[in-house]
CSV table of C-alpha atoms and ligand atoms in Angstrom, one decimal:
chain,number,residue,atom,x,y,z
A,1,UNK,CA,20.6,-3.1,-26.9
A,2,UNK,CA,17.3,-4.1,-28.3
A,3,UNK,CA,14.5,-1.6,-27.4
A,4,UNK,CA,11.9,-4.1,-29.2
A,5,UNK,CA,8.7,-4.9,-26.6
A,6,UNK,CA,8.3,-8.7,-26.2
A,7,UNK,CA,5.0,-10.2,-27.1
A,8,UNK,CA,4.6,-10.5,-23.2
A,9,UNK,CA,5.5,-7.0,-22.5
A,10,UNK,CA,3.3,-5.5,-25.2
A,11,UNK,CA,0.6,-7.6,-23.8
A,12,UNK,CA,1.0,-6.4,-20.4
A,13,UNK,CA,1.3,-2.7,-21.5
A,14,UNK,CA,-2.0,-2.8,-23.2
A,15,UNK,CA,-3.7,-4.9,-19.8
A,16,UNK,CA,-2.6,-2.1,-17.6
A,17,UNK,CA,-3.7,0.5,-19.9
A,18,UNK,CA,-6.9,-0.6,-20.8
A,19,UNK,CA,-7.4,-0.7,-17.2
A,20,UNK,CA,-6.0,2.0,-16.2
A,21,UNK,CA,-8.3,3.9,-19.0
A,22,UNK,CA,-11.5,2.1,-17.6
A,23,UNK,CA,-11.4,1.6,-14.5
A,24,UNK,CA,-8.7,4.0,-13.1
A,25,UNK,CA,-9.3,7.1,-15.0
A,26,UNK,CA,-13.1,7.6,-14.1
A,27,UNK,CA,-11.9,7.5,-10.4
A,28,UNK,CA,-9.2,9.7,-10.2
A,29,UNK,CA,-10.6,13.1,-10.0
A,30,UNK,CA,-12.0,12.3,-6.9
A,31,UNK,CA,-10.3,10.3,-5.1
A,32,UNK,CA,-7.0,13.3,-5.3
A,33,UNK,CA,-9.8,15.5,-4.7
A,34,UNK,CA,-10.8,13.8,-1.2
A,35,UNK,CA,-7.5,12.7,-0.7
A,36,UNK,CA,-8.2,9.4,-0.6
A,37,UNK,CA,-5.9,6.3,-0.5
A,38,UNK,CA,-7.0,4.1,-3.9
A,39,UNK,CA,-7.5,0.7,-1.9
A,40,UNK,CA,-10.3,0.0,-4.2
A,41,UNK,CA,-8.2,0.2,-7.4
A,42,UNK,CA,-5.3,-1.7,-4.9
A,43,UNK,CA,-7.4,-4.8,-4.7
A,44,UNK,CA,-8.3,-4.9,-8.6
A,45,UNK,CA,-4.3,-4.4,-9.2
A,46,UNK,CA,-3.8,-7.2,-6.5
A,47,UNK,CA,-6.3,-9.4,-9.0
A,48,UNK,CA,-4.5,-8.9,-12.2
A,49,UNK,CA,-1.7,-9.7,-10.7
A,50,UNK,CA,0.7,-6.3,-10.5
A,51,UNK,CA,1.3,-6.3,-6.7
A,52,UNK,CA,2.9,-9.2,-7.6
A,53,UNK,CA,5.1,-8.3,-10.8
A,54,UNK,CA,8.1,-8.4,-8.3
A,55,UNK,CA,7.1,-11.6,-6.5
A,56,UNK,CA,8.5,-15.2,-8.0
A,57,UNK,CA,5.5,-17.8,-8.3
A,58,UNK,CA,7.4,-20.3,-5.7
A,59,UNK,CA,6.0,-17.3,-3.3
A,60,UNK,CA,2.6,-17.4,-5.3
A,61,UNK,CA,3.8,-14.1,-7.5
A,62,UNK,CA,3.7,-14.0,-11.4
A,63,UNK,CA,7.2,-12.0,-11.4
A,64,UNK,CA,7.7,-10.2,-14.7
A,65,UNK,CA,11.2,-9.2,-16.0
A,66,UNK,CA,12.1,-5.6,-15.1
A,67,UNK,CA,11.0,-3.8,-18.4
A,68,UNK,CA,7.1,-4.9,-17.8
A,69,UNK,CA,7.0,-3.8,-14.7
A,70,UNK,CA,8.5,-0.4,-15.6
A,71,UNK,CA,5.6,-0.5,-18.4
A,72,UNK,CA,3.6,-1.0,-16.2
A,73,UNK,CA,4.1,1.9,-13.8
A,74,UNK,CA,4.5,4.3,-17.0
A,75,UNK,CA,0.9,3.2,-17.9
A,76,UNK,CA,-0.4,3.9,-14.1
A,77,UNK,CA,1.3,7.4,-14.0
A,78,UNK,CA,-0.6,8.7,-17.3
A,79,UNK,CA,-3.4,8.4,-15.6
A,80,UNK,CA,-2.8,8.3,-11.7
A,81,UNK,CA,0.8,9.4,-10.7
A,82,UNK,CA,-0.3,9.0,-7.1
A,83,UNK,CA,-1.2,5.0,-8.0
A,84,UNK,CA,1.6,4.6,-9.8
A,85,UNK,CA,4.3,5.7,-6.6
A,86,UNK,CA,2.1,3.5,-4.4
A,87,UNK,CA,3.0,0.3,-6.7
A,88,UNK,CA,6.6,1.4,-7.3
A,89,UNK,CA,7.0,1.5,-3.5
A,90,UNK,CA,5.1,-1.9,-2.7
A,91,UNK,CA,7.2,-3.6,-6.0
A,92,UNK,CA,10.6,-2.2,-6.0
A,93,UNK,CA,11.6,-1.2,-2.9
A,94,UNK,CA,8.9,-3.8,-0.1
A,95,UNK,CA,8.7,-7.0,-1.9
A,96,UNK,CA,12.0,-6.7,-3.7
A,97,UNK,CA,13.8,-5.7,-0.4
A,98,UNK,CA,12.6,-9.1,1.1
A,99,UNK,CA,13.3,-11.4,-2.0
A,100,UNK,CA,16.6,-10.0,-1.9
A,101,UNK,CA,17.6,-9.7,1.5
A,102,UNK,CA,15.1,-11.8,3.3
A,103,UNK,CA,15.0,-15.4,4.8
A,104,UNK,CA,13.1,-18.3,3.5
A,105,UNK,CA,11.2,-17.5,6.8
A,106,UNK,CA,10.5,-14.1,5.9
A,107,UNK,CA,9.8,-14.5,2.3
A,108,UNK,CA,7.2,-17.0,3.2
A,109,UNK,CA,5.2,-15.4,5.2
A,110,UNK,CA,5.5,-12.0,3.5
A,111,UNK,CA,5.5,-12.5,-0.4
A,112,UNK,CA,2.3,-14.6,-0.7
A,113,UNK,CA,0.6,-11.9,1.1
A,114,UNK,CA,2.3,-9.0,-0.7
A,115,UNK,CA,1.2,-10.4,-4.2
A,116,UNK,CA,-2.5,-11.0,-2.9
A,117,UNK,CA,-2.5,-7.5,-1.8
A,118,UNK,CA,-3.3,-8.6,1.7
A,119,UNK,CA,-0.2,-6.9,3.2
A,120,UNK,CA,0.6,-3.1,1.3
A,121,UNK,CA,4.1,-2.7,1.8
A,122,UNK,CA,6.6,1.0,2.5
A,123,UNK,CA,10.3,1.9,2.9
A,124,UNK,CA,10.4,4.2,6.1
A,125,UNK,CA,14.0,5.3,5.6
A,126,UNK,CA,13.6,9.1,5.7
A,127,UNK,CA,13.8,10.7,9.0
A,128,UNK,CA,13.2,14.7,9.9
A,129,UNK,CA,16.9,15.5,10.3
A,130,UNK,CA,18.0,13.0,8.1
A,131,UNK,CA,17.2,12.7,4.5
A,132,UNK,CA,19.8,13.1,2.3
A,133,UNK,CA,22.4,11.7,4.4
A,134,UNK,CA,21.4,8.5,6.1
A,135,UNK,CA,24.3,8.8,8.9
A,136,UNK,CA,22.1,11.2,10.4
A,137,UNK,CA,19.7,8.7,11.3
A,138,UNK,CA,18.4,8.5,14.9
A,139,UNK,CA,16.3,5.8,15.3
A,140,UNK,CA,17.7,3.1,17.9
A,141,UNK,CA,17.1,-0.6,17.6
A,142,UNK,CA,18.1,-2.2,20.8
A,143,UNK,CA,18.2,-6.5,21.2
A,144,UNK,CA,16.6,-7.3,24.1
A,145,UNK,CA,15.9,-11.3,24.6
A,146,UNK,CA,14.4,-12.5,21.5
A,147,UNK,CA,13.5,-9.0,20.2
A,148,UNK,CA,15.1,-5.3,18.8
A,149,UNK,CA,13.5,-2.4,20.9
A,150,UNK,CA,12.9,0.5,18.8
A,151,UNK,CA,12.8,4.3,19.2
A,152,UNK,CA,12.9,6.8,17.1
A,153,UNK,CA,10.5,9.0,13.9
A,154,UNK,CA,10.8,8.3,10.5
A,155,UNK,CA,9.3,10.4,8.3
A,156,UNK,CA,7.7,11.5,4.5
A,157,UNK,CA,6.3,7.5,4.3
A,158,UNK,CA,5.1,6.8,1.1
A,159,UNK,CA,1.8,4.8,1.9
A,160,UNK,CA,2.8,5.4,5.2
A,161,UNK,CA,-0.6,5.4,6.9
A,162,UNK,CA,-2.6,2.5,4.7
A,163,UNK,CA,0.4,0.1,4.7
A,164,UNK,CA,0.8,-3.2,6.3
A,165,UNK,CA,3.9,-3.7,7.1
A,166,UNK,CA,7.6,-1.3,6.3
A,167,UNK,CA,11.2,-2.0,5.5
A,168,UNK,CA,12.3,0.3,8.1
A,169,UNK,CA,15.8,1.5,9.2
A,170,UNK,CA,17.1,2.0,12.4
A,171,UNK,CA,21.0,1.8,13.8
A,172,UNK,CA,21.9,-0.8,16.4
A,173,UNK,CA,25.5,-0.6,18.5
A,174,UNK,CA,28.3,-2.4,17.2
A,175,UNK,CA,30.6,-4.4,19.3
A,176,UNK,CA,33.1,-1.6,19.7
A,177,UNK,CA,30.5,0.8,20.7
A,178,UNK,CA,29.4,1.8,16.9
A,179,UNK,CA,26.1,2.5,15.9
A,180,UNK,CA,25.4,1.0,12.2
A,181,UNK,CA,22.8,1.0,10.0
A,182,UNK,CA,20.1,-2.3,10.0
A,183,UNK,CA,16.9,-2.9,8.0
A,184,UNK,CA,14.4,-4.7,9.8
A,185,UNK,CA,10.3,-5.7,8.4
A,186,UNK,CA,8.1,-3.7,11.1
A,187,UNK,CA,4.3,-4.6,11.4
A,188,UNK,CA,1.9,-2.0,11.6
A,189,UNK,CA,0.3,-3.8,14.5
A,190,UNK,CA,3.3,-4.3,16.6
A,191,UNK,CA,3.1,-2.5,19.7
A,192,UNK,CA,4.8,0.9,20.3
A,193,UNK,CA,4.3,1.5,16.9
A,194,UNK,CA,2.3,4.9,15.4
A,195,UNK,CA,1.2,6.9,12.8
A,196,UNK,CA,2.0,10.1,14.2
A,197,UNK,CA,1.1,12.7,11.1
A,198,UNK,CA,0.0,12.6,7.5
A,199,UNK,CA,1.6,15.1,5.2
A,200,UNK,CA,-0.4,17.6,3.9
A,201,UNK,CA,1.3,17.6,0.3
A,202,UNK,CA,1.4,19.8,-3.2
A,203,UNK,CA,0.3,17.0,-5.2
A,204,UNK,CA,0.0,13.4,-5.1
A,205,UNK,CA,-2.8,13.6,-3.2
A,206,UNK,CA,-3.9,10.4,-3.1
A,207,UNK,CA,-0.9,8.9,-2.2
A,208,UNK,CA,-0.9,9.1,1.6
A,209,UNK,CA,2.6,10.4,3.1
A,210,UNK,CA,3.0,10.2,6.7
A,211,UNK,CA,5.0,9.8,9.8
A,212,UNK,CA,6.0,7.4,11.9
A,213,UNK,CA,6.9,7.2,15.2
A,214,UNK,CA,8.3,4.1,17.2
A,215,UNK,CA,8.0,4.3,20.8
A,216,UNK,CA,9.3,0.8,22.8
A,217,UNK,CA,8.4,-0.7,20.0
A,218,UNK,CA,8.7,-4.3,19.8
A,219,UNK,CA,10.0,-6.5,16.7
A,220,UNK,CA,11.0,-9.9,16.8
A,221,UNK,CA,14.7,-10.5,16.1
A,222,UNK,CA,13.8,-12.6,13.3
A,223,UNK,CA,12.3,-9.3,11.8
A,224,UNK,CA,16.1,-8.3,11.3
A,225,UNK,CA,16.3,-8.2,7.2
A,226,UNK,CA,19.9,-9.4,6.4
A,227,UNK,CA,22.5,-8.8,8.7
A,228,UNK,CA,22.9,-6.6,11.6
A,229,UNK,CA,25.0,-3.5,10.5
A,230,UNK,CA,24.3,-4.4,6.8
A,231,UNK,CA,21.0,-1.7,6.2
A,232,UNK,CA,23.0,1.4,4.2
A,233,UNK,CA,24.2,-1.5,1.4
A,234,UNK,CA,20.8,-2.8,1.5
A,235,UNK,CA,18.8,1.0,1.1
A,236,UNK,CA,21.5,1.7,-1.6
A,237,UNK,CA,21.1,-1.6,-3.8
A,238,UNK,CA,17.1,-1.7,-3.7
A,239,UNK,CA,17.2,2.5,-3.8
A,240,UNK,CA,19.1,1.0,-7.2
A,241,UNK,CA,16.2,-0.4,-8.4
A,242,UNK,CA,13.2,1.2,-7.7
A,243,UNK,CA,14.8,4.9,-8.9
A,244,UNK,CA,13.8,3.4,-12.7
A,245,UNK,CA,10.4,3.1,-11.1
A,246,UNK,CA,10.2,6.9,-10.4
A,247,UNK,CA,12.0,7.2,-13.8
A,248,UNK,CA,8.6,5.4,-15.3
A,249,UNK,CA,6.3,7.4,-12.9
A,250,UNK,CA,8.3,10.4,-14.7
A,251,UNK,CA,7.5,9.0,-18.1
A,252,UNK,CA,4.1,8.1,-17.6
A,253,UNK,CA,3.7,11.8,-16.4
A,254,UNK,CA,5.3,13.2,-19.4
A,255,UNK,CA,3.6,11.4,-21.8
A,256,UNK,CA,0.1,12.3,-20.3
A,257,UNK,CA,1.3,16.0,-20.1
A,258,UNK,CA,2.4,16.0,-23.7
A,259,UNK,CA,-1.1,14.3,-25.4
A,260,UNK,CA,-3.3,17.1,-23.0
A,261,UNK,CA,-1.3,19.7,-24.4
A,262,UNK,CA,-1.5,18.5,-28.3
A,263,UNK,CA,-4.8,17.6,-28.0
A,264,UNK,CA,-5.5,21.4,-26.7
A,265,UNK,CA,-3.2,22.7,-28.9
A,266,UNK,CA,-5.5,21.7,-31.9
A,267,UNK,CA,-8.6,23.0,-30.4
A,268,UNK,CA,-8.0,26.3,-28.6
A,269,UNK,CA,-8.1,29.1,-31.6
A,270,UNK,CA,-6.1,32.3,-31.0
A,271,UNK,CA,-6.1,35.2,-33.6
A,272,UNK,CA,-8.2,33.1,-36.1
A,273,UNK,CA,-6.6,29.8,-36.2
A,274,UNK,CA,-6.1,26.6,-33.5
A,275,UNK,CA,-2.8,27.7,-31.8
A,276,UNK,CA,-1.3,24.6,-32.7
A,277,UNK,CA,-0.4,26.2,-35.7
A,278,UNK,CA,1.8,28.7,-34.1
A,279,UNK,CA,5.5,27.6,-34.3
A,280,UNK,CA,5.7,29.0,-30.8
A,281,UNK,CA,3.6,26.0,-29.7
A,282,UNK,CA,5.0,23.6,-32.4
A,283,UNK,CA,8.4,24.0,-31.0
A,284,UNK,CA,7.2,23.3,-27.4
A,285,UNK,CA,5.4,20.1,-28.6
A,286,UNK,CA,8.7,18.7,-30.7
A,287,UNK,CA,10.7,20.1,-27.6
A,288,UNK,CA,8.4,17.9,-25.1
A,289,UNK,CA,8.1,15.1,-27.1
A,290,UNK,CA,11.9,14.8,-27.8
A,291,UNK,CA,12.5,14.8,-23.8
A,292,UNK,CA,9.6,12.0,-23.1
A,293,UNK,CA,11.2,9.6,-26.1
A,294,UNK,CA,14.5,10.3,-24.7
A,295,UNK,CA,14.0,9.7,-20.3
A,296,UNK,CA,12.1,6.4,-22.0
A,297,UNK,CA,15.1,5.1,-23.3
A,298,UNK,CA,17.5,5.9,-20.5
A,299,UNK,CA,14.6,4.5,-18.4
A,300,UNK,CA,14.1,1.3,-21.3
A,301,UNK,CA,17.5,0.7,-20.8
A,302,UNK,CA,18.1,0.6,-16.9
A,303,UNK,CA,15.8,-1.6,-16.5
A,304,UNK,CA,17.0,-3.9,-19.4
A,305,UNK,CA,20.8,-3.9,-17.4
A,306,UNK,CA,19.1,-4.7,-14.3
A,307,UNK,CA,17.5,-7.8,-15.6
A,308,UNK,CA,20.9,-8.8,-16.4
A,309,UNK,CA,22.3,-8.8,-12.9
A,310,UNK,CA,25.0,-6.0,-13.2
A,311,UNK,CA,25.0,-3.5,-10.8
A,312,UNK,CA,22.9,-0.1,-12.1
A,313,UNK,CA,23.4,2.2,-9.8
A,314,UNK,CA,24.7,4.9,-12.7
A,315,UNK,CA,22.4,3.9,-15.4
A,316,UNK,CA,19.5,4.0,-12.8
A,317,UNK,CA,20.2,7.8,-11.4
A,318,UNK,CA,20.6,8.5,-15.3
A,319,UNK,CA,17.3,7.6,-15.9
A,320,UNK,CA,15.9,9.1,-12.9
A,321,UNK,CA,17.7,12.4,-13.2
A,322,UNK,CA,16.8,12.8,-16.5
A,323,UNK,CA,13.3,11.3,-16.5
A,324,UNK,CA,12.5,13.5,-13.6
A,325,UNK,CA,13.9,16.7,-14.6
A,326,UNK,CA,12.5,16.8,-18.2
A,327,UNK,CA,9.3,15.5,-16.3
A,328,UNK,CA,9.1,18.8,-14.7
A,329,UNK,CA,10.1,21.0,-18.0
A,330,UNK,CA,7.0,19.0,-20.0
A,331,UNK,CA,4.6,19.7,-17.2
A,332,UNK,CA,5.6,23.1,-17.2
A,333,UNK,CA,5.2,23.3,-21.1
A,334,UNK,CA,1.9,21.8,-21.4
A,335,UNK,CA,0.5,23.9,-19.0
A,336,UNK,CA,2.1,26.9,-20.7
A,337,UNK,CA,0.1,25.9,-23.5
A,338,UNK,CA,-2.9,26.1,-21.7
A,339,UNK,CA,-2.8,29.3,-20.8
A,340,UNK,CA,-5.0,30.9,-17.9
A,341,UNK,CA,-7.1,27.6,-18.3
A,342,UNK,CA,-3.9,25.2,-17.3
A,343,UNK,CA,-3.7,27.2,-14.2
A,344,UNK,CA,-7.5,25.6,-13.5
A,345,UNK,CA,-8.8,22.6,-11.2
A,346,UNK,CA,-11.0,21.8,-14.3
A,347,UNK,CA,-7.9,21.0,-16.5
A,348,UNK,CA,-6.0,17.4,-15.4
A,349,UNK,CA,-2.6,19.3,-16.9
A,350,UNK,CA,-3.1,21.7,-12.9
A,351,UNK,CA,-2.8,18.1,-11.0
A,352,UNK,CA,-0.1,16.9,-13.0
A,353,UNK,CA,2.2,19.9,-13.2
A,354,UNK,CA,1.7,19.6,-9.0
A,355,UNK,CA,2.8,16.3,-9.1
A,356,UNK,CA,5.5,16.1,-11.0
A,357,UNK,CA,7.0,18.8,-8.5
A,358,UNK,CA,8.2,15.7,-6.4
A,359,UNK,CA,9.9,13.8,-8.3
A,360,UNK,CA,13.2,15.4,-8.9
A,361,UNK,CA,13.2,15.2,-4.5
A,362,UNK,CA,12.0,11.9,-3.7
A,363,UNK,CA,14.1,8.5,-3.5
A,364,UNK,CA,17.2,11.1,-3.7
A,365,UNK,CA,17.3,14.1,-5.3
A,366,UNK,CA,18.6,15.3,-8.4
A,367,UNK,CA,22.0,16.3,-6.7
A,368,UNK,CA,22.1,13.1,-5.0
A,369,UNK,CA,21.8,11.3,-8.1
A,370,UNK,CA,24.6,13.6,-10.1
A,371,UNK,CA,26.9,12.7,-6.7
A,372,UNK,CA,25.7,9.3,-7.7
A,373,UNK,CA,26.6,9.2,-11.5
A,374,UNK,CA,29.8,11.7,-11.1
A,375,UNK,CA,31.4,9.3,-8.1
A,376,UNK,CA,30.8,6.1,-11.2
A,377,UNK,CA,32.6,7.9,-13.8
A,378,UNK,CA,35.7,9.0,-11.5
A,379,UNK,CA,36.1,5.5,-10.4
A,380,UNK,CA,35.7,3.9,-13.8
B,1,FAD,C1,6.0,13.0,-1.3
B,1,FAD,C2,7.3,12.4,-0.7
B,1,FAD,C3,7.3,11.0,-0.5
B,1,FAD,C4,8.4,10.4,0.1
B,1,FAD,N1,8.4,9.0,0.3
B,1,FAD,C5,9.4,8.5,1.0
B,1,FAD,C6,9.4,7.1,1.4
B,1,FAD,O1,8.5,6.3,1.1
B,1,FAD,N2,10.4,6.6,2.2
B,1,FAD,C7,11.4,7.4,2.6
B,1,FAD,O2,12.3,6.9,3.3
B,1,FAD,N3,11.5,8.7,2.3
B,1,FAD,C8,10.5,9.3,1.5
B,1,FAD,N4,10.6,10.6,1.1
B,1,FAD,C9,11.7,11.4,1.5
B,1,FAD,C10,12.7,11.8,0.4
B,1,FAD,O3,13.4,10.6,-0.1
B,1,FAD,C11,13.6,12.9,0.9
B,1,FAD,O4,12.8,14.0,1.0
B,1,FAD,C12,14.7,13.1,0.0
B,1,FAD,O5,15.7,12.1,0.0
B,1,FAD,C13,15.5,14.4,0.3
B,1,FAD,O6,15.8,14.5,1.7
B,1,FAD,P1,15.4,15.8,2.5
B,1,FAD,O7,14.0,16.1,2.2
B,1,FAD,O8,15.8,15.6,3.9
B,1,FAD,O9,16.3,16.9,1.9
B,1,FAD,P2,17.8,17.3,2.4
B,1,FAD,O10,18.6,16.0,2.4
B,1,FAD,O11,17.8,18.1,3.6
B,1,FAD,O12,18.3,18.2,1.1
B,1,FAD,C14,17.9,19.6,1.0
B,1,FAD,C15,18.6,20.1,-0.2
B,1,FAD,O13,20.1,20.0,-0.1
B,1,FAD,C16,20.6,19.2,-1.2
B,1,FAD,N5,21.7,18.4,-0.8
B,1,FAD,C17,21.8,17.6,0.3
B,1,FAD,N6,23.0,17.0,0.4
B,1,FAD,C18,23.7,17.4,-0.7
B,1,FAD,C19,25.0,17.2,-1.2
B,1,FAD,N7,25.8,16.3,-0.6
B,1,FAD,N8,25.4,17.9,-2.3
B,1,FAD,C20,24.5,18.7,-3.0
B,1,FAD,N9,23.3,19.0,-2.5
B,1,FAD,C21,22.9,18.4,-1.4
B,1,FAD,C22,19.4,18.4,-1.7
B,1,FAD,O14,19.6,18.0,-3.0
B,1,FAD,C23,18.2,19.4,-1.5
B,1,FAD,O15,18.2,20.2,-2.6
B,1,FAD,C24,9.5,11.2,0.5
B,1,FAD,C25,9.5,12.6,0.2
B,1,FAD,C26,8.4,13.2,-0.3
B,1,FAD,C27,8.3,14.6,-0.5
């Protein structure tokens, strides 16, 4: 496999940075600090074009292959992890959902909008009783006429309160009496629907969490995405996906936390010399950087397979397990290395140890995704 950046994806690396360096880094301190939802930075994104990385330019996107966009969201988290989940969402798991799943109807009037930024897109999958396992899902979608009715609270909505519009889940009755899972594209502004509560979370502050709750709410039955019955195989295939995204938040994270903790390494002195000359601290760097090049390539290479139209499913919850694991070990490294002063607000290594915290839980956990890998190698 060849683990060489394109001219294209090297170019769109050092876009992203540069911008995320001058124009994203100046802002973040605040915005996590008010909890604030980055719609500023959002519309800048929408201009350069990465809300619509996922988006083909028949529906007035500029998709990119997989690898850039994973680039891109690696670039976002060094700087903003909270950013960088926001666009992972909207990308891998909104627009993709509809491009794969959706009608020409649906794509139509979604996409153009999604890549302009006008409509912020979520995944409300998650419900209070039922994370984990999907089966437990209680929301009802009823046809009525010429529209589903639905009921029911989904929950732990990733842009859940400053989104436009949701790939949400709910189960409708089979024939026999069943109840099956189906995917539908809910509006913000239909009626009976709510924000009920926003989260108040560890870290990834400015990425607004929240819940949902549907009460009569109407959607038009051509707001069904795919077919009726059909939503577990379509949470599972675009959960495929956008798992390499948090993988790449993971990354992003790691390599931030790693460059704070050299770069502190060389300046703090400790018994007459920097304490980057301890092999106590040495160790931890080579151990930190070792983790970070490696969750990279597992993360390089899912999203190289995906781009060739196999299925991913182990190779994503490799990357993601990993990623997100040694994601958590770096963070707690580099603020190790800190000392007293990692444990302090005035020190970015405090926000990102807080916010890597998540991502071994969300978009399954790391014992969902061994289930995941374990269940691939018995079959094979
Ligand atoms: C900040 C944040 C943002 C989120 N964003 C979204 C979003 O945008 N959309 C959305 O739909 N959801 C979202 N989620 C929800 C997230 O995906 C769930 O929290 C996650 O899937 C775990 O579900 P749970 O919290 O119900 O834990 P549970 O499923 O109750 O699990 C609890 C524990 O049991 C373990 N466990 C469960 N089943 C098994 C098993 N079979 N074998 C071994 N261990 C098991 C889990 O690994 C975990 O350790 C978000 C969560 C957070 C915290």
């Amino acid at each position: 496999m060849d683990f060489e950046l394109s001219e294209d994806q090297l170019l769109i690396k050092e876009m992203i940075s540069e911008f995320a360096q001058n124009e994203i880094k100046p802002r973040v301190k605040e915005l996590e600090k008010k909890r604030a939802f980055p719609s500023e930075l959002l519309k800048k994104l929408a201009e350069l074009g990465v809300l619509g990385m996922s988006i083909p330019p028949e529906y007035q996107g500029n998709k990119t292959d997989s690898l850039s966009l994973i680039l891109a969201i690696e670039q976002l988290s060094k700087v903003f992890p909270s950013l960088a989940v926001i666009i992972s969402v909207h990308c891998s798991l909104f627009c993709y959902a509809i491009l794969k799943f959706g009608s020409e109807a649906q794509k139509k009037i979604y996409l153009p909008k999604a890549a302009a930024g006008e409509i912020l897109g979520a995944f409300a999958l998650t419900e209070p009783w039922a994370g984990s396992d999907v089966r437990g899902i209680k929301t009802r979608a009823v046809k009525k006429g010429d529209r589903f009715i639905l009921d029911g609270t989904k929950s732990w909505v990733t842009t859940g309160s400053d989104a436009t519009a949701y790939i949400l889940f709910a189960t409708t009755e089979t024939d026999s009496g069943n109840h099956q899972l189906s995917a539908f594209i809910v509006e913000k502004s239909f009626p009976g629907f709510r924000i009920s509560k926003v989260e108040e979370k560890m870290g990834l502050h400015a990425s607004i969490t929240s819940e949902i709750v549907l009460e009569n709410c109407q959607v038009p039955a051509e707001n069904l995405l795919g077919k009726e019955g059909k939503g577990a195989s379509i949470a599972l295939h675009c959960l495929d996906g956008s798992r390499i995204g948090i993988a790449a938040q993971s990354v992003g994270l790691s390599q931030r936390a790693l460059e704070e903790a050299t770069t502190y390494a060389k300046q703090r002195e400790a018994f007459d010399k920097p304490i980057a000359e301890f092999q106590a601290i040495q160790f931890m760097i080579a151990d930190m950087a070792t983790l970070t090049e490696a969750a990279q390539l597992l993360t390089h290479r899912a999203a190289i397979l995906l781009d060739k139209g196999i299925s991913v499913s182990k190779e994503a919850s490799m990357a993601k397990l990993f990623a997100s694991e040694a994601a958590n070990k770096i963070a707690y490294m580099a603020l190790q290395i800190h000392g007293g002063y990692g444990y302090s607000q005035e020190f970015f290594i405090e926000q990102l140890y807080r916010d890597a915290r998540v991502l071994t839980i969300y978009e399954g956990t790391s014992e969902i995704q061994r289930l995941v890998i374990s269940r691939h190698l018995i079959k094979e």
